[in-house]
Tab-separated table of C-alpha atoms in Angstrom:
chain	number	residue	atom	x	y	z
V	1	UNK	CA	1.375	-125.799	1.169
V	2	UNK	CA	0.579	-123.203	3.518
V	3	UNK	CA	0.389	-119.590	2.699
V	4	UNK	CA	2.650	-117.319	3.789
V	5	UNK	CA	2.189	-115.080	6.785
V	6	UNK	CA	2.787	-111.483	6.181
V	7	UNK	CA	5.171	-109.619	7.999
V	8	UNK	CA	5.034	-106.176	8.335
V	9	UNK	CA	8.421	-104.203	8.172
V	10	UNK	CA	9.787	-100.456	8.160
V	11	UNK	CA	12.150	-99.846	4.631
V	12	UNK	CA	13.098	-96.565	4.347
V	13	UNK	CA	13.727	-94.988	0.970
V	14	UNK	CA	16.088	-92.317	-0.071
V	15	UNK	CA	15.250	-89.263	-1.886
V	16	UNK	CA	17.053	-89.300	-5.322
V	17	UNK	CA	19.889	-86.692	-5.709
V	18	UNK	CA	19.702	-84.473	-8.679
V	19	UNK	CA	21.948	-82.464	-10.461
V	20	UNK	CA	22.079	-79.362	-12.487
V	21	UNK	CA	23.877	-78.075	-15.202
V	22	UNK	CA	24.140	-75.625	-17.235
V	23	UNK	CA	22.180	-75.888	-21.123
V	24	UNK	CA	25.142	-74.846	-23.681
V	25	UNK	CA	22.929	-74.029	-26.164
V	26	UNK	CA	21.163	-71.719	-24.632
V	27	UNK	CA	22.879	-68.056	-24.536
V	28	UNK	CA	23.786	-66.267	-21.004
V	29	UNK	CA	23.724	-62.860	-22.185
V	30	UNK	CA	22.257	-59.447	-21.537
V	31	UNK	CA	22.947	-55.809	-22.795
V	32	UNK	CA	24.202	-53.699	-20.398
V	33	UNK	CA	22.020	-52.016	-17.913
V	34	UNK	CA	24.340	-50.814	-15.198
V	35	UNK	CA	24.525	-53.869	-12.449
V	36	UNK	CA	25.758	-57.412	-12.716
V	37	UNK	CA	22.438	-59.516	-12.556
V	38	UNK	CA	21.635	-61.377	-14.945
V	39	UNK	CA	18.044	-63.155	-15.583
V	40	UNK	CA	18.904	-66.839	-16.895
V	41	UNK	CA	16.653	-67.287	-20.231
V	42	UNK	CA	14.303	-69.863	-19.920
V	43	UNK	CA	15.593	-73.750	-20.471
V	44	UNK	CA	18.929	-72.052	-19.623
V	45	UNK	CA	19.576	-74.882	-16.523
V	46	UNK	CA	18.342	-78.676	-17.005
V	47	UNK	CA	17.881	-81.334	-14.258
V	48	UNK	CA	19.512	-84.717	-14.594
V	49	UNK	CA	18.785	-87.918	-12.606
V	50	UNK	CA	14.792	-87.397	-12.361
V	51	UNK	CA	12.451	-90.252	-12.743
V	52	UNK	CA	10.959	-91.161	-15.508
V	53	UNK	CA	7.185	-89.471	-15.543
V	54	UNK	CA	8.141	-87.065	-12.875
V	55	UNK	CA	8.104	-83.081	-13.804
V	56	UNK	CA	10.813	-80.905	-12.382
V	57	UNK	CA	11.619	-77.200	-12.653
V	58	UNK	CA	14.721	-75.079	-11.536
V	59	UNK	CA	15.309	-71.643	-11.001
V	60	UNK	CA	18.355	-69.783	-9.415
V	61	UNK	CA	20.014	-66.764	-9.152
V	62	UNK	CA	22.945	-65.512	-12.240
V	63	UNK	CA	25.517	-62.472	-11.572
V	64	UNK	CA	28.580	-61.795	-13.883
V	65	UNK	CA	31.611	-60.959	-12.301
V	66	UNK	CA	30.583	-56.977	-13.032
V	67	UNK	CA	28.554	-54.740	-14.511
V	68	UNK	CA	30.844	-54.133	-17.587
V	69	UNK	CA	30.597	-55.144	-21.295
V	70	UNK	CA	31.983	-57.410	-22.744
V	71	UNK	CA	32.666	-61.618	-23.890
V	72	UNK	CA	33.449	-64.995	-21.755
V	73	UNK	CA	32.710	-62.853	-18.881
V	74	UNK	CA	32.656	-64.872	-15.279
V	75	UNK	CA	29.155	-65.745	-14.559
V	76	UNK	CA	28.242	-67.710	-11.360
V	77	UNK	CA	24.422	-69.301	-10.323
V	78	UNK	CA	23.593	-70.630	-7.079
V	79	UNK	CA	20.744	-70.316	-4.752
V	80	UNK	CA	18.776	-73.004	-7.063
V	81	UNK	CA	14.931	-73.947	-6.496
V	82	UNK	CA	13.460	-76.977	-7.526
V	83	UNK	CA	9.869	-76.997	-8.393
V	84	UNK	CA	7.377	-79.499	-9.317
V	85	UNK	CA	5.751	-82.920	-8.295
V	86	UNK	CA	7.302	-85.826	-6.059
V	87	UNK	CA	9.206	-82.768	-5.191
V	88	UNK	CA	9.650	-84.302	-1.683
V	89	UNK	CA	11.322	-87.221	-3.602
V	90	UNK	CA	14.246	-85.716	-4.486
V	91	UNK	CA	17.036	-83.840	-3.181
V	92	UNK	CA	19.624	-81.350	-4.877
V	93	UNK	CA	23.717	-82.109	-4.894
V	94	UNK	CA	24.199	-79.103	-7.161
V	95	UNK	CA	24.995	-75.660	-5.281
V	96	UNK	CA	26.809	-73.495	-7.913
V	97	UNK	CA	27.541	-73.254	-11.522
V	98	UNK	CA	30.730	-71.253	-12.931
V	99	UNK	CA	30.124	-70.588	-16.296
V	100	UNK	CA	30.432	-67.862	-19.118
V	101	UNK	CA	28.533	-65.037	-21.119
V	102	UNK	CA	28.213	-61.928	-22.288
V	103	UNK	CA	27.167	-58.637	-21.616
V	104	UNK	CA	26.400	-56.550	-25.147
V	105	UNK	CA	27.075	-53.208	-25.371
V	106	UNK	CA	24.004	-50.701	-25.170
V	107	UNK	CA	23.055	-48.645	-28.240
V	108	UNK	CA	22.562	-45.189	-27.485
V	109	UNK	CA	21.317	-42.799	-29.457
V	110	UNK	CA	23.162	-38.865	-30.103
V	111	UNK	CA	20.458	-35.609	-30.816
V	112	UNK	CA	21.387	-32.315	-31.432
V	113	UNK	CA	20.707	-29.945	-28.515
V	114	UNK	CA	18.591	-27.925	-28.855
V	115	UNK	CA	20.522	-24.821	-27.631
V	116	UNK	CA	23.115	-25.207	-30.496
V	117	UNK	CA	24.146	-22.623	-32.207
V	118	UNK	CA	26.155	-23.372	-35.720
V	119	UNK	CA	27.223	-20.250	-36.830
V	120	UNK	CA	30.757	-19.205	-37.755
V	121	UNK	CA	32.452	-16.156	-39.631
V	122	UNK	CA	33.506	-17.444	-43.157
V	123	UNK	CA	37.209	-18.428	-43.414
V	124	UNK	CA	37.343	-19.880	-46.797
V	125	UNK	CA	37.087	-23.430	-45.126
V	126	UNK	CA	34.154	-25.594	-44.848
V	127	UNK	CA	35.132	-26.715	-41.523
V	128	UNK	CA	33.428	-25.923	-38.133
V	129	UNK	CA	35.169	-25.449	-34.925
V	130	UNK	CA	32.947	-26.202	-32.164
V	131	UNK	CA	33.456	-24.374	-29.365
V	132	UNK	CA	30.910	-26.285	-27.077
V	133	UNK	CA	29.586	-29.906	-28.170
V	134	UNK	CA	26.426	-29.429	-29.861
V	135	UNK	CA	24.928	-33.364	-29.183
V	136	UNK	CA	23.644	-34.914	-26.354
V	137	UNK	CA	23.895	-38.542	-25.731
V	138	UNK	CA	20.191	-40.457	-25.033
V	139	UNK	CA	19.859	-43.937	-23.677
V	140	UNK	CA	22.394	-43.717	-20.654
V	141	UNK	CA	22.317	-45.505	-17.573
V	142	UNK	CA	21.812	-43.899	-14.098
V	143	UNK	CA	24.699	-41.070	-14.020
V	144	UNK	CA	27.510	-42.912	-16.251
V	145	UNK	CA	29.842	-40.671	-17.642
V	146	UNK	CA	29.654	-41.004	-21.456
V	147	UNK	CA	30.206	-38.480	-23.854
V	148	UNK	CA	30.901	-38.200	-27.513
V	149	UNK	CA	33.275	-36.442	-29.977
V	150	UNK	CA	31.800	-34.707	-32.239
V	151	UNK	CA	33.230	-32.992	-35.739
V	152	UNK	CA	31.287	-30.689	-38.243
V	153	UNK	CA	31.442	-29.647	-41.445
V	154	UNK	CA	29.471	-27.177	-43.980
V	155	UNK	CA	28.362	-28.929	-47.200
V	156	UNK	CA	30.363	-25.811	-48.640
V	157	UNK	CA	32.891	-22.918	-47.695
V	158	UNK	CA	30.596	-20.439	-48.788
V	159	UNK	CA	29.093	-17.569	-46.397
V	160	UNK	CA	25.126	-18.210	-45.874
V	161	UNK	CA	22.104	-19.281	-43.813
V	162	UNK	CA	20.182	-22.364	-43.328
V	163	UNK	CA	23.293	-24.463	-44.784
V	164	UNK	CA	23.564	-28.384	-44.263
V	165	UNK	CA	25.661	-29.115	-41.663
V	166	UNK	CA	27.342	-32.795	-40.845
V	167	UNK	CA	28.040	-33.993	-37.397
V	168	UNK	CA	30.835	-36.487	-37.308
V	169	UNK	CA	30.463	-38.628	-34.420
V	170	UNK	CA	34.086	-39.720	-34.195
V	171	UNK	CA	34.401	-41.766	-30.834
V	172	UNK	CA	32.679	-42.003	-27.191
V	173	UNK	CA	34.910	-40.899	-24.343
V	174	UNK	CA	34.504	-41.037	-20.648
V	175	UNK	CA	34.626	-43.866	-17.906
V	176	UNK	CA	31.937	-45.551	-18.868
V	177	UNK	CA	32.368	-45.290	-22.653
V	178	UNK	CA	33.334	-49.378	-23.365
V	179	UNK	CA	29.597	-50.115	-22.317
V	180	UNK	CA	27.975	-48.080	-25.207
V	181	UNK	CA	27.739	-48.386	-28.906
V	182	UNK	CA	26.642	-45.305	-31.049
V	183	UNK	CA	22.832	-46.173	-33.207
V	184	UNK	CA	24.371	-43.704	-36.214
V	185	UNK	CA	27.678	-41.704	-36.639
V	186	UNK	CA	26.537	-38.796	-38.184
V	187	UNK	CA	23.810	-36.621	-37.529
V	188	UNK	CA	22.680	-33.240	-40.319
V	189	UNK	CA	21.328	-30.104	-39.130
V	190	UNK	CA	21.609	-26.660	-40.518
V	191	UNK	CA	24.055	-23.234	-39.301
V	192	UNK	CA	25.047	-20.356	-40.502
V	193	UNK	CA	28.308	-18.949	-42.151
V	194	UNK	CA	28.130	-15.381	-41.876
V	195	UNK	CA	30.706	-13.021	-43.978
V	196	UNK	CA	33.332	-11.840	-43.004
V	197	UNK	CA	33.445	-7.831	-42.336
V	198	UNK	CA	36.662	-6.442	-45.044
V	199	UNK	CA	37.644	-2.681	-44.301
V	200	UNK	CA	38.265	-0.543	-47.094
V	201	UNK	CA	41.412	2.438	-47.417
V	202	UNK	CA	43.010	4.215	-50.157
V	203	UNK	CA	46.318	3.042	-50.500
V	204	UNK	CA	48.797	5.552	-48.977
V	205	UNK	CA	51.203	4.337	-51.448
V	206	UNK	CA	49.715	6.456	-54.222
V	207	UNK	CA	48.122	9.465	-53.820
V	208	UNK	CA	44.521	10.845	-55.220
V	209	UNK	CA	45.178	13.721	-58.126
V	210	UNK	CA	43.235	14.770	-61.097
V	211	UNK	CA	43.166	17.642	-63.207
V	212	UNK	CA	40.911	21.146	-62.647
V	213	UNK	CA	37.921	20.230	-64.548
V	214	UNK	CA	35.375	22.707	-62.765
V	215	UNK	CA	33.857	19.958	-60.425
V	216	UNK	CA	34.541	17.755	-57.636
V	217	UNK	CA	34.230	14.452	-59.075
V	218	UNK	CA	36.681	11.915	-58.868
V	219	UNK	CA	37.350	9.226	-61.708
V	220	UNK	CA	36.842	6.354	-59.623
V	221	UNK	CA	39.414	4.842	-61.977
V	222	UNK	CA	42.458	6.987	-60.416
V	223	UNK	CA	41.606	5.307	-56.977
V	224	UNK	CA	43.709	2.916	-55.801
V	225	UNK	CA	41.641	1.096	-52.740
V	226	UNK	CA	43.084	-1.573	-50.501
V	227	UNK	CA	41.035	-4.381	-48.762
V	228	UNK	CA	42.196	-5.823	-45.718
V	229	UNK	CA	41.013	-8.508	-43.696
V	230	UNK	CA	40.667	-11.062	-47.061
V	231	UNK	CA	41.104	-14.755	-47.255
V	232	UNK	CA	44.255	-15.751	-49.154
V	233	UNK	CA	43.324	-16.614	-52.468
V	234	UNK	CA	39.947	-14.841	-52.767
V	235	UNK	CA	39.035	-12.711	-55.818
V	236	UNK	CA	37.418	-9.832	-54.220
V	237	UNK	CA	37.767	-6.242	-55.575
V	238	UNK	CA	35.125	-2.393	-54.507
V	239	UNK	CA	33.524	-0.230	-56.810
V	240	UNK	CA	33.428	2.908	-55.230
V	241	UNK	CA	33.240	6.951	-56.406
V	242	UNK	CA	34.762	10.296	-54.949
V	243	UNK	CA	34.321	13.400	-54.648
V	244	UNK	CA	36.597	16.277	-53.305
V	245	UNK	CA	35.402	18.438	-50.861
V	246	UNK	CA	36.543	21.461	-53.034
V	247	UNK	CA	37.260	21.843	-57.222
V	248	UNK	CA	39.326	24.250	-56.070
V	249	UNK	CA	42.926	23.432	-57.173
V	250	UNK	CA	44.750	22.448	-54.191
V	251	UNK	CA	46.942	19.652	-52.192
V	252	UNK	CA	45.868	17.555	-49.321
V	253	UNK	CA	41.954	18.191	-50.470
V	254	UNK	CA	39.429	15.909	-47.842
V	255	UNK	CA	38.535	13.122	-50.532
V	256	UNK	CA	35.236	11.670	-49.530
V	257	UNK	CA	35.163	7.900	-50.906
V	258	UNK	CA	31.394	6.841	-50.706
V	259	UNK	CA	28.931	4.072	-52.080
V	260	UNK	CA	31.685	1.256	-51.416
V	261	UNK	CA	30.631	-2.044	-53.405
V	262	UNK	CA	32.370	-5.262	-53.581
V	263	UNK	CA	32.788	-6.924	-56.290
V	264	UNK	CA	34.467	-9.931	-57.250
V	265	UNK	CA	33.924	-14.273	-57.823
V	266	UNK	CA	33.866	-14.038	-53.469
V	267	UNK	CA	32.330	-11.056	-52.824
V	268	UNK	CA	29.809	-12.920	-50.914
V	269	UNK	CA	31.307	-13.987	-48.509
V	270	UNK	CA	32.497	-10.623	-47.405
V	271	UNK	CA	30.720	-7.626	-45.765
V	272	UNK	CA	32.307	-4.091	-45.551
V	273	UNK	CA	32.488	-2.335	-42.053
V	274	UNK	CA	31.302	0.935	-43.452
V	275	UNK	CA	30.454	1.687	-46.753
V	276	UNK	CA	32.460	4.832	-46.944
V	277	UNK	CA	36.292	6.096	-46.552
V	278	UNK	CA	38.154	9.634	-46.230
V	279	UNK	CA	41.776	10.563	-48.017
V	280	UNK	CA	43.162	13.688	-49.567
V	281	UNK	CA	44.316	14.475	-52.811
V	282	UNK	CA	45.421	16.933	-55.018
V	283	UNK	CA	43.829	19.189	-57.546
V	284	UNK	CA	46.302	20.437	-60.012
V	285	UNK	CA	45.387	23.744	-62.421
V	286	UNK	CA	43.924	22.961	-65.628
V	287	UNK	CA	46.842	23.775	-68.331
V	288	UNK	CA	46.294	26.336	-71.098
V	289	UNK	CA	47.410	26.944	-74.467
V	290	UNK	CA	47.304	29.864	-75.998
V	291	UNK	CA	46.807	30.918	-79.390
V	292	UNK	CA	47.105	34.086	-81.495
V	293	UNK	CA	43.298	35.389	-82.712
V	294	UNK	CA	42.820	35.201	-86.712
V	295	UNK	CA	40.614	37.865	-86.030
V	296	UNK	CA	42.659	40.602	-84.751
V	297	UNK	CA	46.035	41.143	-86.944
V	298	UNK	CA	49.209	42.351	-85.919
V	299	UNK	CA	50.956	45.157	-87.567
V	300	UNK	CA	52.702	48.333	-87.852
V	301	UNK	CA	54.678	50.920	-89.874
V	302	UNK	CA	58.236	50.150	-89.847
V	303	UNK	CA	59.588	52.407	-86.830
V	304	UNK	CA	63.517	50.734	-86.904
V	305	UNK	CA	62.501	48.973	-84.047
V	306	UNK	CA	60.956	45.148	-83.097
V	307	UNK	CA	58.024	46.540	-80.698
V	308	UNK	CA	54.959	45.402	-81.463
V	309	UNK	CA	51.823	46.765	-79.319
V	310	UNK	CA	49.626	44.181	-78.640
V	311	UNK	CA	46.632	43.523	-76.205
V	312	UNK	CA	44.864	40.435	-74.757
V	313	UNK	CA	42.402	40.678	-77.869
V	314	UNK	CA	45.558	39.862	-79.940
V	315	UNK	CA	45.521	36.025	-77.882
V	316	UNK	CA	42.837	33.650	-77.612
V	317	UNK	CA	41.750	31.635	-74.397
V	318	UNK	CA	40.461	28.167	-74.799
V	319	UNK	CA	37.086	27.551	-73.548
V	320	UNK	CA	36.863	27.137	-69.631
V	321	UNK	CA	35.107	25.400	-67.342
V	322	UNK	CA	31.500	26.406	-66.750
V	323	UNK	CA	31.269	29.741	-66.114
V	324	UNK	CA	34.737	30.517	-64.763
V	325	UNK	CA	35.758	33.748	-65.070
V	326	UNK	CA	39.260	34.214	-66.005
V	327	UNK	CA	41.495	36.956	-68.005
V	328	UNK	CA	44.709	37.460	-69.911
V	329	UNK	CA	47.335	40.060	-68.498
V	330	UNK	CA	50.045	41.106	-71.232
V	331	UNK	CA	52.609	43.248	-71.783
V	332	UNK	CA	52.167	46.274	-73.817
V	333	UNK	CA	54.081	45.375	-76.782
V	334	UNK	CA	55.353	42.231	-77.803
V	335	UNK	CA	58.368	41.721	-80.052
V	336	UNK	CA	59.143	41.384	-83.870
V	337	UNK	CA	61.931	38.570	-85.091
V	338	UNK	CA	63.522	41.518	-87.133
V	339	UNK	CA	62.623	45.281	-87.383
V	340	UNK	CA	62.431	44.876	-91.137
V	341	UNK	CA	59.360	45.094	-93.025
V	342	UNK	CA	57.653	42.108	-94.272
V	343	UNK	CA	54.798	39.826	-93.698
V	344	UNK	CA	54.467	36.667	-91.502
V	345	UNK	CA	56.670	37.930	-89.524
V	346	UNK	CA	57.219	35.860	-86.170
V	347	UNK	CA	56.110	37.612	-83.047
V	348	UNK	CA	57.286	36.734	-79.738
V	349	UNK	CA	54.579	37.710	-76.389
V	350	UNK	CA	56.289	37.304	-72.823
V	351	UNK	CA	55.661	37.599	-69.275
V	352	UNK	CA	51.527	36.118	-70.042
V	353	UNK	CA	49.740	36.039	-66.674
V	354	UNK	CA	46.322	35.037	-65.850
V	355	UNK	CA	43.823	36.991	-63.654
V	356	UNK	CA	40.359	36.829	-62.735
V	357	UNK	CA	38.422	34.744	-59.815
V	358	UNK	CA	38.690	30.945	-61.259
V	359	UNK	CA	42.665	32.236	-62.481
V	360	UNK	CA	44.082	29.785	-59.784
V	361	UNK	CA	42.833	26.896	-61.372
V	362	UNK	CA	44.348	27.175	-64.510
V	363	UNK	CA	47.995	27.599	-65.707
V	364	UNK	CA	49.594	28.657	-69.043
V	365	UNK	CA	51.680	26.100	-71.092
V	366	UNK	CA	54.046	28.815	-71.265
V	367	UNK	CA	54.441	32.372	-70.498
V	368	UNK	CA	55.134	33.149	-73.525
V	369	UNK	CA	53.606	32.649	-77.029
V	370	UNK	CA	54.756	33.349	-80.996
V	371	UNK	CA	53.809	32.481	-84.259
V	372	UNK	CA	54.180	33.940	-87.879
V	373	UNK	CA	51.745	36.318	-87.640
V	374	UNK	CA	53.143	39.898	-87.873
V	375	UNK	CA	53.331	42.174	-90.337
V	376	UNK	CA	55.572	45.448	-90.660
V	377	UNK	CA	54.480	47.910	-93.363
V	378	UNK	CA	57.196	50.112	-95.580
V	379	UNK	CA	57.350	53.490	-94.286
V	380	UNK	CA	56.061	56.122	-96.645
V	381	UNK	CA	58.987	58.468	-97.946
V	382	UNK	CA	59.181	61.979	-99.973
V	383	UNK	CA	61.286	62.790	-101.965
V	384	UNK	CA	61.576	66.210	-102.857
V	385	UNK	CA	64.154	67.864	-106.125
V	386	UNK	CA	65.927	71.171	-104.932
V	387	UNK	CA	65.518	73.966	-107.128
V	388	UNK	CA	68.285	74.749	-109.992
V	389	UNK	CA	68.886	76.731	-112.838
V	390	UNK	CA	70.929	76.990	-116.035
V	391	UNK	CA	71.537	79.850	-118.706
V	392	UNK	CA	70.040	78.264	-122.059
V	393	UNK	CA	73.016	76.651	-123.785
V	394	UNK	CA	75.213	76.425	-120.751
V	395	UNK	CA	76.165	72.838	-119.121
V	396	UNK	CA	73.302	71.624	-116.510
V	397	UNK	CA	74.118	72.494	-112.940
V	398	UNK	CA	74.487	70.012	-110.240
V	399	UNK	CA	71.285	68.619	-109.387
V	400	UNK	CA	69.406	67.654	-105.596
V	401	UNK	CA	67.225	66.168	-103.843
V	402	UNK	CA	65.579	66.085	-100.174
V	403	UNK	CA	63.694	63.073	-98.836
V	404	UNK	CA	61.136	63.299	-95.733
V	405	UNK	CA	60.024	60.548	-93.167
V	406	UNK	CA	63.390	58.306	-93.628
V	407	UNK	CA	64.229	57.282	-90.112
């Protein structure tokens, strides 16, 4: 044999077309951050068709089909690089993927401003009406519009400062609001209940009187004050006193009511708007009884008539107030029940009138006054025999008599 004669010859070889696909078990996902890019995890793509021993590496580019949260959102990757050895070998028939993934919402966080002011006037409710939301959101994106709705409570109804207060966060509104999830939905702080201010009157329904009793005091038990301004159901009374301005008996007297208290299971939660009030009331005289004086006795000679003189030391006063100066005015004579003679006989006084400076504060039961305590003495008669003579032996003559002093 003969050996062969080599020929030299130009073969030309094809580079070996690859493919890409996507790695299911490998999560496309991302939390929300405001655009629609998404970096593909790593062993997210692998390369089929390479040669044994060879060591190929792909990258691309991911977007979703927004920005938005949420699952089995569209998700598209093209503009794929191979890198590697025996690169040159090979040549790509894969130019886009259409898959699916997510986008998880972001968790944002909600702090108290901290500007808020938590302060309400007690209203026998534990609840809080915010007039301006108290919470800011953190953890937004660029300028999305999120915001959150907010309610708060007291731990109790009860008027004070430095009390626990409970933000509810109750839901996020605004456009952007489906992209966000709350970290915690409730947030504690503290505020203030402060009390509510009560006003204080006397109740025009029933007037202010008392009796003469030489001063201006009031019993504070004859007032009758109103409060107004209370919560329905509240136990809430005032201690108070009063004074008039006079203790002068009078009507519509300026009544001074002063050192206002309230009292009461809720008086805490209430504050008065002054601690004083003004009515008028009436002083009425101080009533006297009067008696006949053990010490001065009533009597006279029968005359035939019922007069009896009498003066003021014949009655006795009861003892006044402080040194008020006050005096009897009577008639000259009184009168008997009979003009007979006899003991414990009933005397009637009329037409009694007081006088004196402090006289207008007082007033008689009665005008009058009696009691058994008269007497009337017999009336001293004499008797005198008229002169008469007989002859001895002869009959007696007709005898007489005379009698002085009978009325």
């Amino acid at each position: 044999y003969k050996p062969a004669t080599a020929i030299d010859q130009l073969v030309t070889i094809q580079k070996r077309a690859l493919t890409i696909e996507r790695n299911t078990t490998v999560a496309l996902e991302k939390t929300y951050d405001g655009n629609h890019l998404l970096t593909l995890p790593q062993n997210a793509l692998t390369i089929q068709n390479t040669v044994n021993g060879d060591v190929l590496e792909a990258t691309a580019a991911a977007r979703f089909v927004s920005e938005a949260a949420g699952t089995n959102k569209a998700i598209t990757i093209d503009n794929f690089q191979l890198t590697g050895n025996n690169l040159e070998n090979y040549t790509l028939a894969t130019n886009l993927i259409s898959t699916t993934g997510s986008i998880k919402k972001k968790t944002i966080s909600a702090e108290i401003k901290n500007n808020a002011q938590l302060v309400k006037t007690y209203d026998g409710s534990s609840d809080l009406e915010l007039e301006s939301n108290p919470v800011e959101l953190t953890g937004l994106v660029g300028l999305d519009e999120v915001f959150v709705q907010t309610a708060a409570a007291f731990d109790n109804k009860h008027a004070g400062t430095n009390k626990t207060v409970t933000l509810s966060l109750q839901a996020l509104v605004g456009n952007d609001k489906d992209n966000y999830e709350l970290s915690s939905i409730t947030l504690t702080t503290t505020g203030t209940i402060q009390p509510k201010m009560v006003n204080v009157t006397q109740s025009t329904q029933r007037g202010l009187y008392k009796t003469y009793d030489g001063t201006t005091t009031m019993n504070p038990n004859d007032l009758s004050l109103e409060i107004s301004g209370t919560v329905a159901g509240d136990e809430l009374s005032v201690l108070a006193a009063a004074d008039f301005e006079s203790k002068n008996v009078g009507s519509n007297i300026p009544v001074d009511i002063h050192s206002l208290q309230l009292d009461g299971k809720d008086k805490d939660n209430y504050q008065l708007t002054s601690q004083h009030t003004t009515a008028v009331g009436t002083i009425e005289p101080y009533v006297l009884t009067l008696t006949f004086s053990q010490d001065q006795p009533i009597s006279k000679i029968y005359d035939g008539t019922t007069k009896a003189p009498i003066s003021k030391e014949h009655l006795m006063l009861p003892t006044l107030f402080g040194e008020d100066e006050v005096s009897l005015e009577v008639p000259a004579f009184a009168s008997y029940d009979s003009k007979n003679a006899g003991t414990a006989k009933q005397i009637t006084v009329e037409g009694i009138s007081l006088s004196g400076k402090d006289a207008g504060n007082y007033t008689l039961e009665a005008a009058s006054v009696n009691g058994s305590v008269g007497t009337i003495l017999p009336k001293a008669v004499t008797v005198k025999a008229s002169p008469a003579t007989k002859v001895y032996g002869s009959p007696d003559p007709d005898f007489s008599f005379t009698t002085e002093g009978v009325l």
